[in-house]
Coordinates of C-alpha atoms and ligand atoms in Angstrom, one line a residue:
X1 CA 1.0 -58.7 52.1
X2 CA 1.0 -59.7 48.4
X3 CA 0.0 -57.1 45.9
X4 CA -3.2 -57.6 43.9
X5 CA -2.6 -59.3 40.5
X6 CA -3.9 -57.4 37.6
X7 CA -4.2 -58.3 33.9
X8 CA -4.2 -55.5 31.4
X9 CA -5.8 -56.6 28.1
X10 CA -4.1 -54.1 25.6
X11 CA -1.0 -51.9 25.5
X12 CA -1.4 -48.6 27.5
X13 CA 0.9 -45.6 27.3
X14 CA 4.2 -46.6 28.8
X15 CA 4.2 -44.1 31.7
X16 CA 0.9 -45.5 32.9
X17 CA 2.1 -49.1 32.6
X18 CA 5.0 -48.0 34.8
X19 CA 2.6 -46.6 37.4
X20 CA 0.5 -49.7 37.4
X21 CA 3.6 -51.7 38.1
X22 CA 4.3 -49.6 41.2
X23 CA 1.0 -50.7 42.8
X24 CA 0.2 -54.1 41.4
X25 CA 1.6 -57.4 40.3
X26 CA 0.7 -56.6 36.7
X27 CA 0.6 -58.6 33.5
X28 CA 0.9 -56.3 30.6
X29 CA 0.2 -57.1 26.9
X30 CA 3.4 -56.1 25.3
X31 CA 2.4 -57.4 21.9
X32 CA -0.9 -55.6 22.0
X33 CA -2.7 -58.5 20.6
X34 CA -6.5 -58.7 21.5
X35 CA -7.3 -61.5 24.0
X36 CA -9.7 -64.1 22.6
X37 CA -12.6 -65.1 24.6
X38 CA -10.9 -68.1 26.3
X39 CA -8.0 -65.9 27.3
X40 CA -10.3 -63.2 28.7
X41 CA -12.2 -65.8 30.7
X42 CA -9.0 -67.3 32.0
X43 CA -7.9 -63.8 33.1
X44 CA -10.9 -63.7 35.5
X45 CA -9.8 -66.9 37.0
X46 CA -6.2 -65.9 37.7
X47 CA -6.2 -62.2 38.4
X48 CA -7.7 -60.0 41.2
X49 CA -8.6 -57.3 38.7
X50 CA -8.9 -57.3 34.9
X51 CA -8.4 -53.9 33.0
X52 CA -10.2 -54.4 29.7
X53 CA -10.9 -51.8 27.1
X54 CA -14.0 -50.9 25.1
X55 CA -13.3 -53.5 22.4
X56 CA -13.2 -56.5 24.9
X57 CA -16.6 -58.1 25.3
X58 CA -17.0 -59.0 28.9
X59 CA -20.3 -60.9 28.9
X60 CA -21.9 -63.5 31.1
X61 CA -20.0 -66.3 29.5
X62 CA -16.6 -64.6 30.1
X63 CA -17.7 -63.9 33.6
X64 CA -18.7 -67.5 34.3
X65 CA -15.0 -68.3 34.9
X66 CA -14.6 -70.9 37.7
X67 CA -13.1 -70.5 40.1
X68 CA -13.6 -66.7 39.8
X69 CA -10.7 -64.8 41.4
X70 CA -11.3 -61.3 40.0
X71 CA -13.2 -58.7 42.0
X72 CA -12.7 -55.7 39.9
X73 CA -13.2 -54.7 36.2
X74 CA -11.4 -51.4 35.6
X75 CA -12.6 -50.5 32.1
X76 CA -10.3 -48.3 30.0
X77 CA -13.0 -46.2 28.5
X78 CA -15.9 -44.1 29.5
X79 CA -18.5 -46.2 27.6
X80 CA -19.0 -49.6 29.2
X81 CA -21.5 -51.2 26.8
X82 CA -18.8 -53.9 26.3
X83 CA -19.5 -55.2 29.8
X84 CA -22.6 -57.0 30.9
X85 CA -23.1 -55.1 34.2
X86 CA -25.9 -57.4 35.5
X87 CA -23.6 -60.4 35.0
X88 CA -20.9 -58.6 36.8
X89 CA -23.1 -57.8 39.7
X90 CA -24.3 -61.3 39.9
X91 CA -20.7 -62.5 40.2
X92 CA -19.9 -59.9 42.8
X93 CA -17.6 -57.8 40.7
X94 CA -17.2 -54.1 40.9
X95 CA -16.9 -52.2 37.6
X96 CA -15.3 -48.8 37.0
X97 CA -14.9 -46.5 33.9
X98 CA -13.0 -43.3 33.0
X99 CA -15.4 -40.3 32.6
X100 CA -14.4 -36.7 32.3
X101 CA -10.8 -37.0 31.1
X102 CA -11.9 -37.7 27.5
X103 CA -14.6 -35.0 27.3
X104 CA -12.6 -32.4 25.5
X105 CA -10.7 -34.8 23.2
X106 CA -14.0 -36.4 22.0
X107 CA -15.8 -33.0 21.5
X108 CA -12.7 -31.8 19.5
X109 CA -12.9 -34.7 17.3
X110 CA -16.6 -34.5 16.8
X111 CA -16.1 -30.8 15.8
X112 CA -13.3 -31.9 13.5
X113 CA -15.5 -34.4 11.8
X114 CA -18.3 -31.8 11.4
X115 CA -15.8 -29.4 9.8
X116 CA -14.2 -32.0 7.6
X117 CA -17.4 -33.3 6.1
X118 CA -19.0 -29.9 5.7
X119 CA -15.9 -28.4 4.0
X120 CA -15.0 -31.6 2.0
X121 CA -11.6 -31.8 3.7
X122 CA -11.0 -35.6 3.1
X123 CA -12.2 -35.4 -0.4
X124 CA -10.0 -32.4 -1.2
X125 CA -7.0 -34.0 0.3
X126 CA -7.5 -37.1 -1.8
X127 CA -8.0 -35.0 -4.8
X128 CA -4.8 -33.2 -4.3
X129 CA -2.7 -36.2 -3.4
X130 CA -4.0 -38.0 -6.5
X131 CA -2.5 -35.2 -8.6
X132 CA -6.0 -34.3 -9.8
X133 CA -5.9 -30.6 -8.8
X134 CA -5.8 -28.4 -11.8
X135 CA -5.8 -25.1 -9.9
X136 CA -8.1 -22.7 -8.1
X137 CA -11.5 -21.8 -9.6
X138 CA -14.7 -20.2 -8.3
X139 CA -16.8 -23.4 -8.4
X140 CA -14.2 -25.9 -7.2
X141 CA -15.3 -28.2 -4.4
X142 CA -17.8 -26.0 -2.8
X143 CA -18.8 -27.2 0.6
X144 CA -21.3 -26.1 3.2
X145 CA -20.8 -23.1 5.5
X146 CA -20.6 -24.1 9.2
X147 CA -20.6 -20.7 11.0
X148 CA -24.1 -19.6 12.1
X149 CA -25.8 -22.9 11.2
X150 CA -27.9 -25.0 13.7
X151 CA -26.4 -27.9 15.5
X152 CA -28.6 -30.5 17.1
X153 CA -27.1 -32.6 19.9
X154 CA -28.6 -36.0 20.7
X155 CA -27.5 -36.5 24.3
X156 CA -26.5 -33.5 26.4
X157 CA -24.1 -34.9 29.0
X158 CA -20.6 -34.0 29.4
X159 CA -19.4 -34.5 25.7
X160 CA -22.6 -33.0 24.3
X161 CA -22.1 -29.9 26.4
X162 CA -18.5 -29.6 25.4
X163 CA -19.5 -29.8 21.8
X164 CA -22.2 -27.1 22.4
X165 CA -19.5 -24.8 23.8
X166 CA -17.3 -25.2 20.8
X167 CA -20.1 -24.8 18.3
X168 CA -21.8 -21.9 20.0
X169 CA -18.8 -19.9 21.1
X170 CA -16.4 -20.8 18.3
X171 CA -18.7 -21.0 15.3
X172 CA -21.6 -18.9 16.4
X173 CA -24.0 -21.9 15.8
X174 CA -27.4 -22.2 17.3
X175 CA -27.5 -25.2 19.6
X176 CA -30.5 -27.5 20.1
X177 CA -30.4 -30.6 22.2
X178 CA -32.5 -33.6 22.9
X179 CA -31.9 -35.5 26.2
X180 CA -34.5 -37.2 28.4
X181 CA -32.3 -36.3 31.3
X182 CA -31.4 -32.6 30.6
X183 CA -29.0 -30.7 32.8
X184 CA -30.2 -27.8 35.0
X185 CA -31.5 -24.6 33.2
X186 CA -28.5 -22.6 34.2
X187 CA -26.2 -24.9 32.3
X188 CA -28.5 -24.8 29.2
X189 CA -28.6 -21.0 29.4
X190 CA -24.8 -20.7 29.8
X191 CA -24.3 -22.8 26.6
X192 CA -26.9 -20.8 24.7
X193 CA -28.7 -24.1 24.0
X194 CA -32.4 -24.8 23.5
X195 CA -34.1 -28.1 24.5
X196 CA -36.2 -29.9 21.9
X197 CA -39.1 -32.0 23.4
X198 CA -38.6 -34.7 20.8
X199 CA -35.9 -36.2 18.7
X200 CA -37.9 -35.7 15.6
X201 CA -38.3 -32.0 16.3
X202 CA -34.5 -31.7 16.7
X203 CA -33.8 -33.7 13.4
X204 CA -36.3 -31.4 11.5
X205 CA -34.5 -28.2 12.5
X206 CA -30.8 -29.1 12.5
X207 CA -28.2 -28.6 9.8
X208 CA -25.8 -30.8 11.7
X209 CA -26.8 -33.6 14.1
X210 CA -24.1 -34.9 16.4
X211 CA -24.7 -38.0 18.6
X212 CA -23.5 -38.0 22.1
X213 CA -25.9 -40.5 23.8
X214 CA -24.9 -43.9 25.4
X215 CA -25.1 -47.2 23.7
X216 CA -28.1 -48.6 25.6
X217 CA -30.6 -51.1 24.3
X218 CA -33.1 -48.3 23.8
X219 CA -30.6 -46.3 21.8
X220 CA -29.8 -49.2 19.4
X221 CA -30.6 -47.9 15.8
X222 CA -32.0 -44.7 17.3
X223 CA -31.0 -43.2 14.0
X224 CA -33.1 -45.5 11.7
X225 CA -34.6 -45.1 8.1
X226 CA -37.5 -42.9 9.5
X227 CA -35.3 -40.7 11.5
X228 CA -32.9 -40.2 8.6
X229 CA -35.9 -39.1 6.5
X230 CA -36.8 -36.5 9.1
X231 CA -33.4 -34.8 8.7
X232 CA -33.0 -31.9 6.5
X233 CA -32.0 -32.7 2.9
X234 CA -28.8 -30.7 3.3
X235 CA -28.0 -32.0 6.8
X236 CA -25.0 -33.9 8.1
X237 CA -24.8 -36.6 10.7
X238 CA -21.8 -36.9 13.1
X239 CA -21.3 -40.0 15.2
X240 CA -18.5 -40.1 17.9
X241 CA -20.8 -42.1 20.4
X242 CA -21.1 -45.7 19.5
X243 CA -21.7 -47.4 16.1
X244 CA -24.9 -49.2 16.9
X245 CA -26.8 -46.0 17.7
X246 CA -27.0 -45.6 13.9
X247 CA -28.5 -48.2 11.5
X248 CA -25.4 -48.2 9.3
X249 CA -27.0 -49.8 6.3
X250 CA -29.8 -47.3 6.5
X251 CA -27.4 -44.5 6.7
X252 CA -25.5 -45.8 3.7
X253 CA -28.8 -45.9 1.8
X254 CA -29.7 -42.3 2.9
X255 CA -26.3 -41.1 1.8
X256 CA -26.6 -42.8 -1.6
X257 CA -30.2 -41.5 -2.1
X258 CA -28.9 -38.0 -1.0
X259 CA -31.6 -37.9 1.7
X260 CA -28.9 -36.2 3.7
X261 CA -25.7 -34.4 2.5
X262 CA -23.1 -36.3 4.4
X263 CA -21.7 -38.0 7.5
X264 CA -18.7 -37.9 9.8
X265 CA -18.2 -41.2 11.6
X266 CA -15.7 -42.2 14.2
X267 CA -17.6 -45.3 15.3
X268 CA -19.1 -48.2 13.4
X269 CA -21.6 -51.1 14.1
X270 CA -19.0 -53.9 13.5
X271 CA -15.7 -52.3 14.4
X272 CA -13.1 -52.7 12.8
X273 CA -15.3 -53.6 9.8
X274 CA -16.8 -50.7 7.8
X275 CA -19.5 -51.2 5.1
X276 CA -17.7 -51.3 1.8
X277 CA -20.2 -48.9 0.3
X278 CA -19.3 -46.3 2.9
X279 CA -15.7 -46.6 2.2
X280 CA -16.4 -45.8 -1.5
X281 CA -18.4 -42.7 -0.8
X282 CA -17.0 -39.2 -1.1
X283 CA -19.6 -37.5 1.1
X284 CA -18.5 -39.2 4.4
X285 CA -15.4 -38.7 6.5
X286 CA -14.5 -42.0 8.3
X287 CA -12.1 -42.3 11.3
X288 CA -10.9 -45.4 13.2
X289 CA -12.5 -44.6 16.6
X290 CA -10.1 -41.8 17.6
X291 CA -12.4 -39.8 19.8
X292 CA -10.1 -40.0 22.9
X293 CA -6.9 -40.6 21.0
X294 CA -4.7 -37.9 22.3
X295 CA -1.5 -38.7 24.3
X296 CA -2.7 -36.5 27.2
X297 CA -6.2 -38.1 27.3
X298 CA -5.0 -41.7 27.0
X299 CA -2.6 -41.2 29.8
X300 CA -5.3 -39.6 31.9
X301 CA -7.6 -42.5 31.1
X302 CA -5.0 -45.0 32.3
X303 CA -4.4 -43.0 35.5
X304 CA -8.2 -43.0 36.1
X305 CA -8.3 -46.8 36.0
X306 CA -5.3 -46.8 38.3
X307 CA -7.1 -44.3 40.8
X308 CA -10.2 -46.4 40.8
X309 CA -8.3 -49.7 41.4
X310 CA -6.1 -48.2 44.2
X311 CA -9.2 -47.0 46.0
X312 CA -10.9 -50.4 45.5
X313 CA -8.0 -52.5 46.9
X314 CA -7.6 -50.0 49.8
X315 CA -11.2 -50.9 50.7
X316 CA -12.6 -47.4 49.7
X317 CA -15.3 -46.5 47.2
X318 CA -13.8 -46.2 43.7
X319 CA -14.6 -42.7 42.4
X320 CA -16.0 -44.0 39.0
X321 CA -17.9 -47.1 40.0
X322 CA -20.7 -48.0 37.5
X323 CA -21.6 -51.4 39.1
Ligands
DGY1 C1 -14.8 -44.5 25.3 O1 -14.0 -44.3 26.2 O2 -15.9 -45.0 25.5 C2 -14.3 -44.3 23.9 O3 -15.1 -44.8 23.0 C3 -12.9 -44.8 23.8 O4 -12.1 -43.8 24.3

């Protein structure tokens, strides 16, 4: 029997690409150039499965390929807001994602952003590299203490909980969370966390607010001008979720007006574009969507896509099916 034909839209870690080739007739993207919309659409007409990643927009138009050969979309990423799930269902496609394996890496990076912005790490490094450092002095580049402060988590799923563990156990922080679908009480107790009934209550109490909610239509611009005004004047915003959860222009204004003290951002509304004003600010730390970017995690993500696809083509239920 011929093997399923698979198209992978971007370069993956080499060892995972080799594993894919053991199971599938696979077309790899050696040059790592993003596929344009026509190429993506064509992929659905010629392959049994397409393995896109979070920057490939798989919408109804792309899925209108005729004739449609693909039956599976194996997304390389836990977030799947790049895929129109309804359109996929209409066209009879199964969709999978890669949860769990990137939880620790993403929580590590959120904590890194929090520490960097509070302790002015990026600013200090630029200062030193520019040759501007004139030596130690008691008032030089004073930042904000992290240990013992209050962290508010917006979204308390896997990554939010991993962040709580780091903050509470490692930095003795008080942890609050807001989530319409909270975990069981035992989990909340074990993490030393406290639930806020409203997002506004969380914003009013937190020294650091870290976003860990999905990019649903309801969460678009969840952090808007009014919500930024509800944050404490000395507070910091951390975003490793998705760019459009934050109204980026409003955040830029809030930073400029010193409504909040700073922000650590790994995701942006129009990646890879970043507001020029944000690039010019010292009180922000900006990273190019690196949440899951460890070797170990990226390999594990690729192997998850493989596991899901092998199950699917064996006629079994893929473990991480989202549609
Ligand atoms: C995801 O998986 O959704 C991340 O944003 C990329 O790792």
